[in-house]
């Protein structure tokens, strides 16, 4: 990825820089990998990045939307995502959010508990509507990922246990205001091996056999998101392994005739195209460490502080001079967790140098906060700085 440094000099930092060619290439890879499968429906998980410009491009590429709040449903509709390609998940949907989604006529609710099912039934009945519901089932599959982003294990708050699935469907069948349309699963995020997805397919196959034996037809299967990216080599591997990912489901999941398969991909769609750009404020010589103090902090990109994640870091201003130095790259926020990375190897870095935190397009801008009364980071796009 190349960066328009001359333009950067005119801008206030920190900001997000989005490379739209990278996004479009990612989207066309998804299209290519699913072209011969009209029964595969890819929804973009808006939680990863709700920037309107990106949503617009993603919508134009034909993806649906996966939403987890009323605000996201509204954002999806505002950017032109067709209501019948919107799915709505979340353990704690409010009455207002449920009504809004019913009014819009979304494809389906991913229902995570029986009390939620009853609430949706009541609200839909009062509006004279029938809500399409899919049950989120917790498949108890270990995604081998970070503890804070694993979701498919029984100890998590999400979904219904496998054994509670059949009674939930029976309950839905008995309620006037809802229609059972599918099963939903999500095992976690930043999953870089395909084996957990194979395990998920096996669980779904078993469950489907069981439900079929009980005479239940399931029109839609939704396998959630989770495909990981290569955070350490963004230029070598800018496109995630979509080919292997979709092929895994094509070969391991036994879909029934007419059954539709849905995906909810967030990170893999938008992570690579976004970079957080910061300026070096000071280089501080400590007694044991050297610090590069930048003007971005965890209010702009919370992932390192919150999950201990590392974003590939570059000094965009440095010329090829001198040996690499070890720096702790830190932000200005008054908390000791405001550290992007420790012992980062960078060329000799000076005040004013631009520092790039790569692969920050997912769960970056959208998770920004104003803590310390900081300004929210701005966003710029490659086509406006060309
Ligand atoms: N579907 C459901 C039900 C989800 O909970 C998530 C993400 C997705 C789809 C999209 O997953 P993805 O394809 O992006 O892995 N903030 C964390 C990640 C949180 C993921 C939450 N759920 C991070 O920065 O790593």
mmCIF file of C-alpha atoms and ligand atoms in Angstrom:
data_model
loop_
_atom_site.group_PDB
_atom_site.id
_atom_site.type_symbol
_atom_site.label_atom_id
_atom_site.label_comp_id
_atom_site.label_asym_id
_atom_site.label_seq_id
_atom_site.Cartn_x
_atom_site.Cartn_y
_atom_site.Cartn_z
ATOM 1 C CA UNK A 1 0.000 0.000 0.000
ATOM 2 C CA UNK A 2 1.315 3.456 -0.805
ATOM 3 C CA UNK A 3 0.406 6.583 1.111
ATOM 4 C CA UNK A 4 -0.031 10.114 -0.302
ATOM 5 C CA UNK A 5 2.446 11.739 2.093
ATOM 6 C CA UNK A 6 2.414 15.161 0.462
ATOM 7 C CA UNK A 7 -1.319 15.385 1.168
ATOM 8 C CA UNK A 8 -0.835 14.082 4.690
ATOM 9 C CA UNK A 9 1.300 17.141 5.486
ATOM 10 C CA UNK A 10 -1.729 19.369 5.035
ATOM 11 C CA UNK A 11 -3.936 17.387 7.411
ATOM 12 C CA UNK A 12 -4.460 17.358 11.146
ATOM 13 C CA UNK A 13 -3.516 14.076 12.726
ATOM 14 C CA UNK A 14 -4.545 11.534 13.857
ATOM 15 C CA UNK A 15 -6.852 10.328 11.114
ATOM 16 C CA UNK A 16 -7.947 7.180 9.352
ATOM 17 C CA UNK A 17 -6.827 6.756 5.781
ATOM 18 C CA UNK A 18 -8.886 4.352 3.679
ATOM 19 C CA UNK A 19 -7.462 2.834 0.516
ATOM 20 C CA UNK A 20 -10.555 2.269 -1.595
ATOM 21 C CA UNK A 21 -8.732 0.178 -4.211
ATOM 22 C CA UNK A 22 -7.867 -2.259 -1.434
ATOM 23 C CA UNK A 23 -11.502 -2.388 -0.312
ATOM 24 C CA UNK A 24 -12.736 -2.912 -3.876
ATOM 25 C CA UNK A 25 -10.206 -5.676 -4.485
ATOM 26 C CA UNK A 26 -11.349 -7.390 -1.291
ATOM 27 C CA UNK A 27 -14.974 -7.129 -2.350
ATOM 28 C CA UNK A 28 -14.313 -8.459 -5.822
ATOM 29 C CA UNK A 29 -12.476 -11.413 -4.307
ATOM 30 C CA UNK A 30 -15.562 -12.182 -2.225
ATOM 31 C CA UNK A 31 -17.724 -11.880 -5.332
ATOM 32 C CA UNK A 32 -15.410 -14.162 -7.285
ATOM 33 C CA UNK A 33 -15.320 -16.810 -4.550
ATOM 34 C CA UNK A 34 -19.119 -16.944 -4.281
ATOM 35 C CA UNK A 35 -20.002 -16.347 -7.947
ATOM 36 C CA UNK A 36 -21.101 -19.902 -8.647
ATOM 37 C CA UNK A 37 -23.099 -20.149 -5.400
ATOM 38 C CA UNK A 38 -26.336 -18.167 -5.642
ATOM 39 C CA UNK A 39 -27.330 -19.816 -2.357
ATOM 40 C CA UNK A 40 -24.385 -18.099 -0.538
ATOM 41 C CA UNK A 41 -25.313 -14.679 0.894
ATOM 42 C CA UNK A 42 -22.575 -12.519 2.364
ATOM 43 C CA UNK A 43 -23.643 -9.872 4.874
ATOM 44 C CA UNK A 44 -21.207 -7.227 6.006
ATOM 45 C CA UNK A 45 -21.016 -6.957 9.812
ATOM 46 C CA UNK A 46 -21.469 -3.212 10.227
ATOM 47 C CA UNK A 47 -20.029 -3.278 13.737
ATOM 48 C CA UNK A 48 -16.563 -3.561 12.180
ATOM 49 C CA UNK A 49 -16.797 -0.139 10.545
ATOM 50 C CA UNK A 50 -19.876 1.992 9.926
ATOM 51 C CA UNK A 51 -18.207 4.764 7.937
ATOM 52 C CA UNK A 52 -20.908 5.804 5.410
ATOM 53 C CA UNK A 53 -18.497 5.964 2.477
ATOM 54 C CA UNK A 54 -17.350 2.381 3.086
ATOM 55 C CA UNK A 55 -20.922 1.186 3.664
ATOM 56 C CA UNK A 56 -21.903 2.678 0.325
ATOM 57 C CA UNK A 57 -19.168 0.813 -1.554
ATOM 58 C CA UNK A 58 -19.902 -2.438 0.263
ATOM 59 C CA UNK A 59 -23.616 -2.108 -0.472
ATOM 60 C CA UNK A 60 -22.906 -1.446 -4.143
ATOM 61 C CA UNK A 61 -20.905 -4.665 -4.253
ATOM 62 C CA UNK A 62 -24.104 -6.513 -3.400
ATOM 63 C CA UNK A 63 -23.424 -7.531 0.189
ATOM 64 C CA UNK A 64 -26.212 -7.579 2.757
ATOM 65 C CA UNK A 65 -25.862 -6.110 6.251
ATOM 66 C CA UNK A 66 -25.463 -7.742 9.656
ATOM 67 C CA UNK A 67 -26.582 -5.329 12.367
ATOM 68 C CA UNK A 68 -26.403 -5.451 16.156
ATOM 69 C CA UNK A 69 -28.321 -2.314 17.090
ATOM 70 C CA UNK A 70 -31.124 -0.086 15.886
ATOM 71 C CA UNK A 71 -28.491 2.478 14.967
ATOM 72 C CA UNK A 72 -26.813 -0.033 12.670
ATOM 73 C CA UNK A 73 -30.131 -0.980 11.068
ATOM 74 C CA UNK A 74 -30.724 2.720 10.390
ATOM 75 C CA UNK A 75 -27.197 3.153 9.004
ATOM 76 C CA UNK A 76 -27.690 0.161 6.694
ATOM 77 C CA UNK A 77 -31.003 1.482 5.408
ATOM 78 C CA UNK A 78 -29.572 4.992 4.955
ATOM 79 C CA UNK A 79 -26.798 3.614 2.725
ATOM 80 C CA UNK A 80 -29.259 1.670 0.613
ATOM 81 C CA UNK A 81 -28.874 -1.879 1.887
ATOM 82 C CA UNK A 82 -32.170 -3.568 0.939
ATOM 83 C CA UNK A 83 -34.206 -4.395 4.047
ATOM 84 C CA UNK A 84 -34.574 -8.013 2.980
ATOM 85 C CA UNK A 85 -30.785 -8.381 3.114
ATOM 86 C CA UNK A 86 -30.495 -7.115 6.684
ATOM 87 C CA UNK A 87 -30.111 -9.493 9.608
ATOM 88 C CA UNK A 88 -30.302 -8.236 13.180
ATOM 89 C CA UNK A 89 -28.442 -9.931 16.034
ATOM 90 C CA UNK A 90 -27.661 -9.108 19.658
ATOM 91 C CA UNK A 91 -28.422 -10.492 23.112
ATOM 92 C CA UNK A 92 -30.213 -7.372 24.299
ATOM 93 C CA UNK A 93 -32.462 -5.859 21.652
ATOM 94 C CA UNK A 94 -34.698 -3.102 23.015
ATOM 95 C CA UNK A 95 -38.406 -2.760 22.167
ATOM 96 C CA UNK A 96 -37.623 0.344 20.124
ATOM 97 C CA UNK A 97 -35.015 -1.505 18.101
ATOM 98 C CA UNK A 98 -37.308 -4.473 17.504
ATOM 99 C CA UNK A 99 -40.126 -2.199 16.306
ATOM 100 C CA UNK A 100 -37.778 -0.293 14.020
ATOM 101 C CA UNK A 101 -36.572 -3.528 12.395
ATOM 102 C CA UNK A 102 -40.122 -4.847 12.054
ATOM 103 C CA UNK A 103 -41.206 -1.597 10.457
ATOM 104 C CA UNK A 104 -38.328 -1.783 7.970
ATOM 105 C CA UNK A 105 -39.147 -5.410 7.108
ATOM 106 C CA UNK A 106 -35.693 -6.892 7.669
ATOM 107 C CA UNK A 107 -34.790 -10.403 6.538
ATOM 108 C CA UNK A 108 -34.619 -11.875 10.035
ATOM 109 C CA UNK A 109 -33.877 -11.434 13.708
ATOM 110 C CA UNK A 110 -31.151 -13.597 15.181
ATOM 111 C CA UNK A 111 -32.873 -14.457 18.450
ATOM 112 C CA UNK A 112 -30.650 -15.253 21.411
ATOM 113 C CA UNK A 113 -33.084 -16.215 24.203
ATOM 114 C CA UNK A 114 -36.665 -17.346 24.853
ATOM 115 C CA UNK A 115 -37.688 -14.120 26.619
ATOM 116 C CA UNK A 116 -36.519 -12.249 23.512
ATOM 117 C CA UNK A 117 -38.642 -14.545 21.330
ATOM 118 C CA UNK A 118 -41.717 -13.755 23.432
ATOM 119 C CA UNK A 119 -41.005 -10.010 23.255
ATOM 120 C CA UNK A 120 -40.609 -10.089 19.473
ATOM 121 C CA UNK A 121 -43.846 -12.075 19.184
ATOM 122 C CA UNK A 122 -45.738 -9.541 21.311
ATOM 123 C CA UNK A 123 -44.357 -6.487 19.529
ATOM 124 C CA UNK A 124 -44.954 -7.994 16.071
ATOM 125 C CA UNK A 125 -48.494 -9.027 16.978
ATOM 126 C CA UNK A 126 -49.255 -5.519 18.219
ATOM 127 C CA UNK A 127 -48.025 -4.144 14.878
ATOM 128 C CA UNK A 128 -50.001 -6.701 12.883
ATOM 129 C CA UNK A 129 -46.775 -8.272 11.602
ATOM 130 C CA UNK A 130 -45.037 -11.613 11.649
ATOM 131 C CA UNK A 131 -41.330 -11.483 12.524
ATOM 132 C CA UNK A 132 -38.953 -13.861 10.768
ATOM 133 C CA UNK A 133 -36.696 -15.352 13.425
ATOM 134 C CA UNK A 134 -33.536 -17.415 13.352
ATOM 135 C CA UNK A 135 -32.201 -18.889 16.567
ATOM 136 C CA UNK A 136 -28.645 -18.205 17.523
ATOM 137 C CA UNK A 137 -27.238 -21.491 18.680
ATOM 138 C CA UNK A 138 -24.073 -21.729 20.673
ATOM 139 C CA UNK A 139 -22.201 -24.595 18.976
ATOM 140 C CA UNK A 140 -19.579 -24.872 21.727
ATOM 141 C CA UNK A 141 -16.725 -24.796 19.208
ATOM 142 C CA UNK A 142 -13.339 -23.480 20.324
ATOM 143 C CA UNK A 143 -12.177 -20.909 17.790
ATOM 144 C CA UNK A 144 -8.590 -20.793 19.168
ATOM 145 C CA UNK A 145 -8.676 -17.031 19.296
ATOM 146 C CA UNK A 146 -8.348 -14.265 21.863
ATOM 147 C CA UNK A 147 -10.467 -14.907 24.991
ATOM 148 C CA UNK A 148 -12.196 -11.541 24.666
ATOM 149 C CA UNK A 149 -13.383 -12.243 21.132
ATOM 150 C CA UNK A 150 -14.310 -15.919 21.367
ATOM 151 C CA UNK A 151 -18.062 -16.353 21.432
ATOM 152 C CA UNK A 152 -19.013 -19.926 20.519
ATOM 153 C CA UNK A 153 -18.263 -21.584 23.860
ATOM 154 C CA UNK A 154 -21.002 -22.536 26.332
ATOM 155 C CA UNK A 155 -19.595 -20.168 28.952
ATOM 156 C CA UNK A 156 -20.323 -17.125 26.766
ATOM 157 C CA UNK A 157 -23.456 -15.031 27.094
ATOM 158 C CA UNK A 158 -24.477 -15.546 23.483
ATOM 159 C CA UNK A 159 -27.168 -17.740 21.976
ATOM 160 C CA UNK A 160 -29.037 -20.839 23.074
ATOM 161 C CA UNK A 161 -27.361 -24.118 24.012
ATOM 162 C CA UNK A 162 -27.589 -26.858 21.359
ATOM 163 C CA UNK A 163 -30.024 -28.873 23.465
ATOM 164 C CA UNK A 164 -32.373 -25.895 23.847
ATOM 165 C CA UNK A 165 -32.753 -25.469 20.104
ATOM 166 C CA UNK A 166 -35.630 -27.871 19.439
ATOM 167 C CA UNK A 167 -37.843 -26.574 22.283
ATOM 168 C CA UNK A 168 -37.213 -23.002 21.094
ATOM 169 C CA UNK A 169 -38.307 -23.860 17.555
ATOM 170 C CA UNK A 170 -41.406 -25.612 18.952
ATOM 171 C CA UNK A 171 -42.218 -22.494 20.947
ATOM 172 C CA UNK A 172 -41.796 -20.296 17.830
ATOM 173 C CA UNK A 173 -44.149 -22.590 15.913
ATOM 174 C CA UNK A 174 -46.778 -22.013 18.585
ATOM 175 C CA UNK A 175 -46.537 -18.224 18.457
ATOM 176 C CA UNK A 176 -48.588 -16.261 15.917
ATOM 177 C CA UNK A 177 -46.274 -13.255 15.719
ATOM 178 C CA UNK A 178 -43.125 -15.122 14.668
ATOM 179 C CA UNK A 179 -42.020 -17.454 11.906
ATOM 180 C CA UNK A 180 -39.042 -19.782 12.304
ATOM 181 C CA UNK A 181 -36.735 -19.206 9.331
ATOM 182 C CA UNK A 182 -33.321 -20.390 10.352
ATOM 183 C CA UNK A 183 -30.366 -21.126 12.566
ATOM 184 C CA UNK A 184 -27.553 -18.749 13.340
ATOM 185 C CA UNK A 185 -24.039 -19.453 14.635
ATOM 186 C CA UNK A 186 -20.930 -17.394 15.314
ATOM 187 C CA UNK A 187 -17.851 -18.930 16.900
ATOM 188 C CA UNK A 188 -15.561 -15.928 17.329
ATOM 189 C CA UNK A 189 -13.395 -13.442 15.512
ATOM 190 C CA UNK A 190 -9.876 -13.241 14.014
ATOM 191 C CA UNK A 191 -9.888 -16.978 13.265
ATOM 192 C CA UNK A 192 -6.939 -17.699 11.020
ATOM 193 C CA UNK A 193 -7.227 -21.475 10.707
ATOM 194 C CA UNK A 194 -10.004 -23.225 8.835
ATOM 195 C CA UNK A 195 -10.299 -26.110 11.288
ATOM 196 C CA UNK A 196 -12.721 -24.310 13.691
ATOM 197 C CA UNK A 197 -15.019 -23.602 10.737
ATOM 198 C CA UNK A 198 -14.886 -27.309 9.798
ATOM 199 C CA UNK A 199 -15.834 -28.157 13.377
ATOM 200 C CA UNK A 200 -18.721 -25.708 13.137
ATOM 201 C CA UNK A 201 -19.945 -27.425 9.955
ATOM 202 C CA UNK A 202 -19.872 -30.793 11.713
ATOM 203 C CA UNK A 203 -21.962 -29.419 14.602
ATOM 204 C CA UNK A 204 -24.471 -27.913 12.188
ATOM 205 C CA UNK A 205 -24.711 -31.170 10.215
ATOM 206 C CA UNK A 206 -25.524 -33.123 13.387
ATOM 207 C CA UNK A 207 -28.061 -30.574 14.544
ATOM 208 C CA UNK A 208 -29.752 -30.514 11.150
ATOM 209 C CA UNK A 209 -30.069 -34.317 11.158
ATOM 210 C CA UNK A 210 -31.674 -34.112 14.567
ATOM 211 C CA UNK A 211 -34.102 -31.357 13.584
ATOM 212 C CA UNK A 212 -35.018 -33.110 10.365
ATOM 213 C CA UNK A 213 -35.814 -36.274 12.284
ATOM 214 C CA UNK A 214 -38.215 -34.136 14.317
ATOM 215 C CA UNK A 215 -39.842 -32.934 11.100
ATOM 216 C CA UNK A 216 -38.395 -29.433 11.143
ATOM 217 C CA UNK A 217 -37.403 -27.628 7.947
ATOM 218 C CA UNK A 218 -34.792 -24.885 8.199
ATOM 219 C CA UNK A 219 -34.745 -22.496 5.228
ATOM 220 C CA UNK A 220 -31.622 -20.519 6.267
ATOM 221 C CA UNK A 221 -28.308 -21.320 7.911
ATOM 222 C CA UNK A 222 -26.166 -18.388 9.061
ATOM 223 C CA UNK A 223 -22.591 -19.213 10.038
ATOM 224 C CA UNK A 224 -21.659 -15.759 11.363
ATOM 225 C CA UNK A 225 -18.302 -14.145 10.713
ATOM 226 C CA UNK A 226 -14.848 -14.579 12.136
ATOM 227 C CA UNK A 227 -12.446 -15.005 9.236
ATOM 228 C CA UNK A 228 -9.115 -13.566 10.360
ATOM 229 C CA UNK A 229 -6.521 -11.449 8.620
ATOM 230 C CA UNK A 230 -2.718 -11.307 8.595
ATOM 231 C CA UNK A 231 -1.961 -8.394 10.925
ATOM 232 C CA UNK A 232 1.800 -8.853 10.681
ATOM 233 C CA UNK A 233 2.153 -8.810 6.886
ATOM 234 C CA UNK A 234 -0.425 -6.388 5.480
ATOM 235 C CA UNK A 235 1.433 -5.774 2.216
ATOM 236 C CA UNK A 236 2.263 -9.432 1.543
ATOM 237 C CA UNK A 237 -1.239 -10.691 2.418
ATOM 238 C CA UNK A 238 -3.734 -7.887 1.945
ATOM 239 C CA UNK A 239 -6.580 -10.243 1.013
ATOM 240 C CA UNK A 240 -7.787 -12.773 3.595
ATOM 241 C CA UNK A 241 -8.209 -16.424 2.716
ATOM 242 C CA UNK A 242 -11.761 -16.098 1.355
ATOM 243 C CA UNK A 243 -11.163 -18.916 -1.076
ATOM 244 C CA UNK A 244 -10.374 -21.440 1.644
ATOM 245 C CA UNK A 245 -13.090 -20.055 3.879
ATOM 246 C CA UNK A 246 -15.969 -20.380 1.420
ATOM 247 C CA UNK A 247 -14.608 -23.700 0.125
ATOM 248 C CA UNK A 248 -14.665 -25.062 3.688
ATOM 249 C CA UNK A 249 -18.390 -24.445 3.977
ATOM 250 C CA UNK A 250 -19.030 -25.635 0.415
ATOM 251 C CA UNK A 251 -17.389 -28.958 1.122
ATOM 252 C CA UNK A 252 -18.169 -29.588 4.813
ATOM 253 C CA UNK A 253 -21.682 -28.293 5.292
ATOM 254 C CA UNK A 254 -24.517 -30.535 4.089
ATOM 255 C CA UNK A 255 -27.048 -27.980 2.880
ATOM 256 C CA UNK A 256 -30.556 -29.266 2.179
ATOM 257 C CA UNK A 257 -32.191 -28.628 -1.201
ATOM 258 C CA UNK A 258 -33.189 -24.968 -1.455
ATOM 259 C CA UNK A 259 -31.441 -24.072 1.801
ATOM 260 C CA UNK A 260 -29.675 -20.681 1.808
ATOM 261 C CA UNK A 261 -26.327 -20.102 3.518
ATOM 262 C CA UNK A 262 -25.550 -16.726 5.094
ATOM 263 C CA UNK A 263 -22.230 -15.255 6.254
ATOM 264 C CA UNK A 264 -21.589 -12.204 8.451
ATOM 265 C CA UNK A 265 -18.080 -11.003 7.698
ATOM 266 C CA UNK A 266 -16.710 -7.855 9.299
ATOM 267 C CA UNK A 267 -12.979 -7.737 9.884
ATOM 268 C CA UNK A 268 -11.992 -9.618 6.727
ATOM 269 C CA UNK A 269 -13.891 -7.095 4.578
ATOM 270 C CA UNK A 270 -12.556 -3.819 5.942
ATOM 271 C CA UNK A 271 -9.468 -4.348 8.130
ATOM 272 C CA UNK A 272 -6.827 -4.129 5.417
ATOM 273 C CA UNK A 273 -8.090 -0.976 3.715
ATOM 274 C CA UNK A 274 -7.803 1.224 6.829
ATOM 275 C CA UNK A 275 -4.674 2.750 8.370
ATOM 276 C CA UNK A 276 -4.481 5.003 11.394
ATOM 277 C CA UNK A 277 -2.067 7.838 10.649
ATOM 278 C CA UNK A 278 -0.436 9.662 13.548
ATOM 279 C CA UNK A 279 2.356 12.224 13.915
ATOM 280 C CA UNK A 280 5.313 11.739 16.187
ATOM 281 C CA UNK A 281 5.123 14.398 18.888
ATOM 282 C CA UNK A 282 8.254 13.575 20.805
ATOM 283 C CA UNK A 283 10.976 10.983 20.973
ATOM 284 C CA UNK A 284 11.806 10.506 24.595
ATOM 285 C CA UNK A 285 14.978 8.912 25.833
ATOM 286 C CA UNK A 286 14.127 6.971 28.992
ATOM 287 C CA UNK A 287 16.655 5.128 31.116
ATOM 288 C CA UNK A 288 15.742 1.683 29.883
ATOM 289 C CA UNK A 289 13.576 2.510 26.908
ATOM 290 C CA UNK A 290 13.125 4.939 24.085
ATOM 291 C CA UNK A 291 9.604 6.140 23.523
ATOM 292 C CA UNK A 292 7.981 7.344 20.360
ATOM 293 C CA UNK A 293 5.106 9.474 21.619
ATOM 294 C CA UNK A 294 2.497 9.901 18.912
ATOM 295 C CA UNK A 295 -0.620 12.038 18.801
ATOM 296 C CA UNK A 296 -2.956 9.027 18.404
ATOM 297 C CA UNK A 297 -4.020 7.051 21.437
ATOM 298 C CA UNK A 298 -6.383 4.315 22.479
ATOM 299 C CA UNK A 299 -9.249 6.727 21.943
ATOM 300 C CA UNK A 300 -8.476 6.430 18.214
ATOM 301 C CA UNK A 301 -7.560 2.744 18.095
ATOM 302 C CA UNK A 302 -8.438 0.769 21.196
ATOM 303 C CA UNK A 303 -7.450 -2.721 20.037
ATOM 304 C CA UNK A 304 -3.882 -2.784 21.452
ATOM 305 C CA UNK A 305 -5.028 -1.523 24.875
ATOM 306 C CA UNK A 306 -8.190 -3.624 24.979
ATOM 307 C CA UNK A 307 -7.103 -6.929 23.435
ATOM 308 C CA UNK A 308 -3.327 -6.680 23.500
ATOM 309 C CA UNK A 309 -3.342 -6.772 19.717
ATOM 310 C CA UNK A 310 -0.524 -5.514 17.549
ATOM 311 C CA UNK A 311 -0.909 -3.451 14.417
ATOM 312 C CA UNK A 312 1.980 -3.536 11.965
ATOM 313 C CA UNK A 313 3.668 -0.174 12.511
ATOM 314 C CA UNK A 314 5.606 1.901 9.989
ATOM 315 C CA UNK A 315 7.430 5.188 10.030
ATOM 316 C CA UNK A 316 6.282 6.672 6.730
ATOM 317 C CA UNK A 317 8.625 9.662 6.886
ATOM 318 C CA UNK A 318 11.916 7.924 7.618
ATOM 319 C CA UNK A 319 14.500 7.716 4.883
ATOM 320 C CA UNK A 320 16.698 4.652 4.685
ATOM 321 C CA UNK A 321 19.249 5.869 7.189
ATOM 322 C CA UNK A 322 20.759 4.297 10.244
ATOM 323 C CA UNK A 323 20.026 1.053 12.001
ATOM 324 C CA UNK A 324 16.604 0.095 13.240
ATOM 325 C CA UNK A 325 15.944 1.232 16.783
ATOM 326 C CA UNK A 326 13.790 -0.270 19.505
ATOM 327 C CA UNK A 327 10.979 1.992 20.632
ATOM 328 C CA UNK A 328 7.873 1.712 22.755
ATOM 329 C CA UNK A 329 5.239 3.435 20.658
ATOM 330 C CA UNK A 330 2.817 5.173 22.979
ATOM 331 C CA UNK A 331 -0.063 7.627 22.894
ATOM 332 C CA UNK A 332 -0.746 10.802 24.894
ATOM 333 C CA UNK A 333 -3.644 9.534 27.020
ATOM 334 C CA UNK A 334 -3.286 9.609 30.777
ATOM 335 C CA UNK A 335 -3.387 5.857 31.304
ATOM 336 C CA UNK A 336 -0.504 3.417 31.303
ATOM 337 C CA UNK A 337 -2.395 1.115 28.916
ATOM 338 C CA UNK A 338 -2.094 3.719 26.163
ATOM 339 C CA UNK A 339 0.631 1.770 24.392
ATOM 340 C CA UNK A 340 0.505 0.690 20.753
ATOM 341 C CA UNK A 341 3.504 -1.585 20.990
ATOM 342 C CA UNK A 342 6.583 -2.313 23.004
ATOM 343 C CA UNK A 343 10.054 -2.829 21.536
ATOM 344 C CA UNK A 344 8.863 -1.936 18.066
ATOM 345 C CA UNK A 345 11.720 -1.902 15.551
ATOM 346 C CA UNK A 346 11.597 1.327 13.570
ATOM 347 C CA UNK A 347 14.097 3.407 11.636
ATOM 348 C CA UNK A 348 15.465 6.369 13.618
ATOM 349 C CA UNK A 349 12.347 8.382 14.335
ATOM 350 C CA UNK A 350 12.026 12.121 14.822
ATOM 351 C CA UNK A 351 9.437 14.664 15.869
ATOM 352 C CA UNK A 352 6.984 15.207 13.018
ATOM 353 C CA UNK A 353 7.401 11.768 11.407
ATOM 354 C CA UNK A 354 4.207 10.089 10.260
ATOM 355 C CA UNK A 355 3.521 6.750 11.931
ATOM 356 C CA UNK A 356 1.112 4.309 10.281
ATOM 357 C CA UNK A 357 -0.801 1.663 12.228
ATOM 358 C CA UNK A 358 -1.849 -0.758 9.547
ATOM 359 C CA UNK A 359 -4.919 -3.020 9.173
ATOM 360 C CA UNK A 360 -6.954 -0.691 11.354
ATOM 361 C CA UNK A 361 -10.019 -0.598 9.110
ATOM 362 C CA UNK A 362 -11.943 -3.026 11.311
ATOM 363 C CA UNK A 363 -12.880 -2.136 14.895
ATOM 364 C CA UNK A 364 -10.798 1.030 14.659
ATOM 365 C CA UNK A 365 -12.683 4.214 13.786
ATOM 366 C CA UNK A 366 -15.973 2.750 14.959
ATOM 367 C CA UNK A 367 -14.630 2.048 18.448
ATOM 368 C CA UNK A 368 -13.101 5.495 18.888
ATOM 369 C CA UNK A 369 -14.069 7.501 21.961
ATOM 370 C CA UNK A 370 -13.700 11.034 23.258
ATOM 371 C CA UNK A 371 -12.093 10.093 26.552
ATOM 372 C CA UNK A 372 -9.847 12.920 27.806
ATOM 373 C CA UNK A 373 -12.136 15.137 25.692
ATOM 374 C CA UNK A 374 -10.151 14.265 22.626
ATOM 375 C CA UNK A 375 -11.494 14.852 19.139
ATOM 376 C CA UNK A 376 -12.736 11.838 17.237
ATOM 377 C CA UNK A 377 -10.325 10.916 14.438
ATOM 378 C CA UNK A 378 -11.185 12.180 10.955
ATOM 379 C CA UNK A 379 -11.369 9.899 7.909
ATOM 380 C CA UNK A 380 -9.887 10.462 4.451
ATOM 381 C CA UNK A 381 -10.170 8.344 1.345
ATOM 382 C CA UNK A 382 -7.573 7.494 -1.280
ATOM 383 C CA UNK A 383 -9.637 8.989 -4.108
ATOM 384 C CA UNK A 384 -9.859 12.407 -2.462
ATOM 385 C CA UNK A 385 -6.139 12.622 -1.721
ATOM 386 C CA UNK A 386 -4.952 11.353 -5.110
HETATM 387 N N1 LIG B 1 -21.536 -11.932 13.611
HETATM 388 C C1 LIG B 1 -21.618 -11.829 14.951
HETATM 389 C C2 LIG B 1 -22.761 -12.386 15.638
HETATM 390 C C3 LIG B 1 -20.572 -11.209 15.658
HETATM 391 O O1 LIG B 1 -20.646 -11.127 16.985
HETATM 392 C C4 LIG B 1 -19.455 -10.682 14.968
HETATM 393 C C5 LIG B 1 -18.372 -10.008 15.678
HETATM 394 C C6 LIG B 1 -19.434 -10.800 13.561
HETATM 395 C C7 LIG B 1 -20.483 -11.445 12.919
HETATM 396 C C8 LIG B 1 -18.299 -10.273 12.731
HETATM 397 O O2 LIG B 1 -17.131 -10.949 13.041
HETATM 398 P P1 LIG B 1 -15.790 -10.704 12.208
HETATM 399 O O3 LIG B 1 -16.019 -11.237 10.801
HETATM 400 O O4 LIG B 1 -15.499 -9.265 12.191
HETATM 401 O O5 LIG B 1 -14.780 -11.487 12.941
HETATM 402 N N2 LIG B 1 -13.673 -5.646 18.516
HETATM 403 C C9 LIG B 1 -13.017 -6.933 18.371
HETATM 404 C C10 LIG B 1 -13.825 -7.920 17.560
HETATM 405 C C11 LIG B 1 -15.211 -8.137 18.113
HETATM 406 C C12 LIG B 1 -16.041 -9.065 17.278
HETATM 407 C C13 LIG B 1 -17.454 -9.049 17.721
HETATM 408 N N3 LIG B 1 -18.342 -9.848 16.936
HETATM 409 C C14 LIG B 1 -11.637 -6.701 17.769
HETATM 410 O O6 LIG B 1 -11.268 -5.556 17.552
HETATM 411 O O7 LIG B 1 -10.899 -7.658 17.523
#
